[in-house]
XYZ file of C-alpha atoms in Angstrom:
137
model
C -12.745 6.241 -8.473
C -10.625 5.936 -5.353
C -8.861 8.748 -3.590
C -5.714 7.902 -1.637
C -4.032 10.459 0.614
C -0.350 10.873 1.397
C -0.948 8.828 4.542
C -2.188 5.916 2.442
C 0.693 6.215 0.003
C 3.317 6.342 2.766
C 1.629 3.479 4.626
C 1.524 1.307 1.534
C 5.171 2.146 0.848
C 6.143 1.128 4.397
C 4.215 -2.118 4.049
C 5.992 -2.985 0.790
C 9.330 -2.353 2.524
C 8.349 -4.610 5.430
C 7.111 -7.293 3.026
C 10.463 -7.363 1.221
C 12.238 -8.226 4.471
C 12.406 -11.646 6.023
C 9.119 -12.010 7.908
C 10.954 -12.477 11.194
C 13.361 -9.546 10.756
C 12.452 -6.378 12.610
C 12.950 -3.018 10.934
C 13.324 0.156 12.921
C 11.309 3.218 11.975
C 14.399 5.099 10.814
C 15.277 2.252 8.393
C 11.777 2.164 6.922
C 11.650 5.963 6.693
C 15.007 6.067 4.933
C 14.184 3.301 2.446
C 10.780 4.791 1.637
C 11.690 8.474 1.780
C 8.978 8.938 4.401
C 9.112 11.583 7.168
C 9.980 9.637 10.318
C 7.483 11.385 12.624
C 4.661 10.785 10.163
C 5.701 7.154 9.741
C 5.464 6.619 13.509
C 1.799 7.671 13.418
C 1.102 5.462 10.419
C 2.709 2.396 12.006
C 0.719 2.902 15.220
C -2.486 2.852 13.148
C -1.369 -0.264 11.259
C -0.499 -1.933 14.566
C -3.947 -1.158 15.997
C -5.442 -2.750 12.877
C -3.382 -5.897 13.438
C -1.443 -5.568 10.186
C 1.969 -4.999 11.775
C 3.468 -5.813 15.139
C 6.259 -4.183 17.059
C 8.865 -5.209 19.581
C 10.267 -2.619 21.964
C 13.904 -2.188 22.853
C 17.257 -1.524 21.268
C 16.943 -4.455 18.882
C 13.215 -3.930 18.388
C 11.270 -2.663 15.443
C 8.331 -3.485 13.209
C 7.374 -6.446 11.056
C 4.273 -7.771 9.356
C 1.913 -9.534 11.741
C 0.938 -12.075 9.095
C 2.209 -13.390 5.804
C 2.420 -10.866 2.951
C 0.207 -13.199 0.904
C -2.599 -12.509 3.376
C -2.482 -8.700 3.413
C -4.189 -6.780 0.606
C -3.696 -3.218 -0.568
C -7.375 -2.647 0.210
C -6.919 -3.814 3.818
C -4.004 -1.413 4.297
C -5.811 1.552 2.772
C -9.001 0.849 4.731
C -6.917 0.873 7.905
C -5.205 4.177 7.139
C -7.767 6.232 5.298
C -10.465 7.553 7.593
C -12.645 8.427 4.630
C -11.345 5.981 2.051
C -14.084 5.409 -0.424
C -14.621 4.259 -3.903
C -17.252 6.362 -5.531
C -19.795 5.091 -7.986
C -20.042 7.356 -10.970
C -23.562 7.357 -12.341
C -24.344 9.832 -15.052
C -27.539 10.843 -16.744
C -25.789 10.303 -20.037
C -25.268 6.559 -20.352
C -22.751 6.966 -23.155
C -19.758 6.945 -20.745
C -21.232 4.589 -18.144
C -19.463 1.451 -19.512
C -16.148 3.303 -19.227
C -16.803 4.328 -15.601
C -17.965 0.818 -14.696
C -14.878 -0.767 -16.255
C -12.509 1.684 -14.533
C -14.178 0.940 -11.171
C -13.726 -2.813 -11.718
C -10.042 -2.345 -12.540
C -9.484 -0.222 -9.428
C -11.117 -2.888 -7.263
C -9.007 -5.573 -8.939
C -5.733 -3.782 -8.304
C -6.647 -2.946 -4.686
C -7.230 -6.633 -4.003
C -3.581 -7.391 -4.763
C -1.686 -8.868 -1.839
C 1.633 -7.348 -0.775
C 3.502 -10.167 -2.536
C 1.522 -9.632 -5.739
C 2.109 -5.877 -5.510
C 5.845 -6.474 -5.127
C 5.833 -8.722 -8.211
C 3.889 -6.066 -10.131
C 6.391 -3.377 -9.109
C 9.361 -5.560 -10.084
C 7.876 -6.228 -13.528
C 7.186 -2.517 -13.996
C 10.739 -1.549 -13.055
C 12.131 -4.083 -15.536
C 10.385 -2.169 -18.320
C 12.370 1.010 -17.677
C 15.202 1.784 -20.036
C 17.841 4.228 -18.861
C 19.920 6.277 -21.246
C 23.049 8.215 -20.358
């Protein structure tokens, strides 16, 4: 089972927002914060960490901002979470009772599979999921 903190959730949200933009377009922190409903001060800290990890790059100045440092097809959810979560871990669940062990093993495999999605694949997944919503008024 994996545990993801608010920092990881906000960071992944910011990365999805950056991935949706043209790779050369710079987004300012206030734009990302607004689009992702992320506290701006917290986002600044998150982006500094992602920059140190080489996942994003920034340009200073009035027309500056942040963008992905590489193609969204080459950045995985796992890479982002490993960068942001100081104690990110997937725990192995081993029980004395082997009755549930196949369930725990299968759930662990599915978590690993979804965390290996690239930003582009995650965006496609999110778009498909949003298409399944039906709104009634």
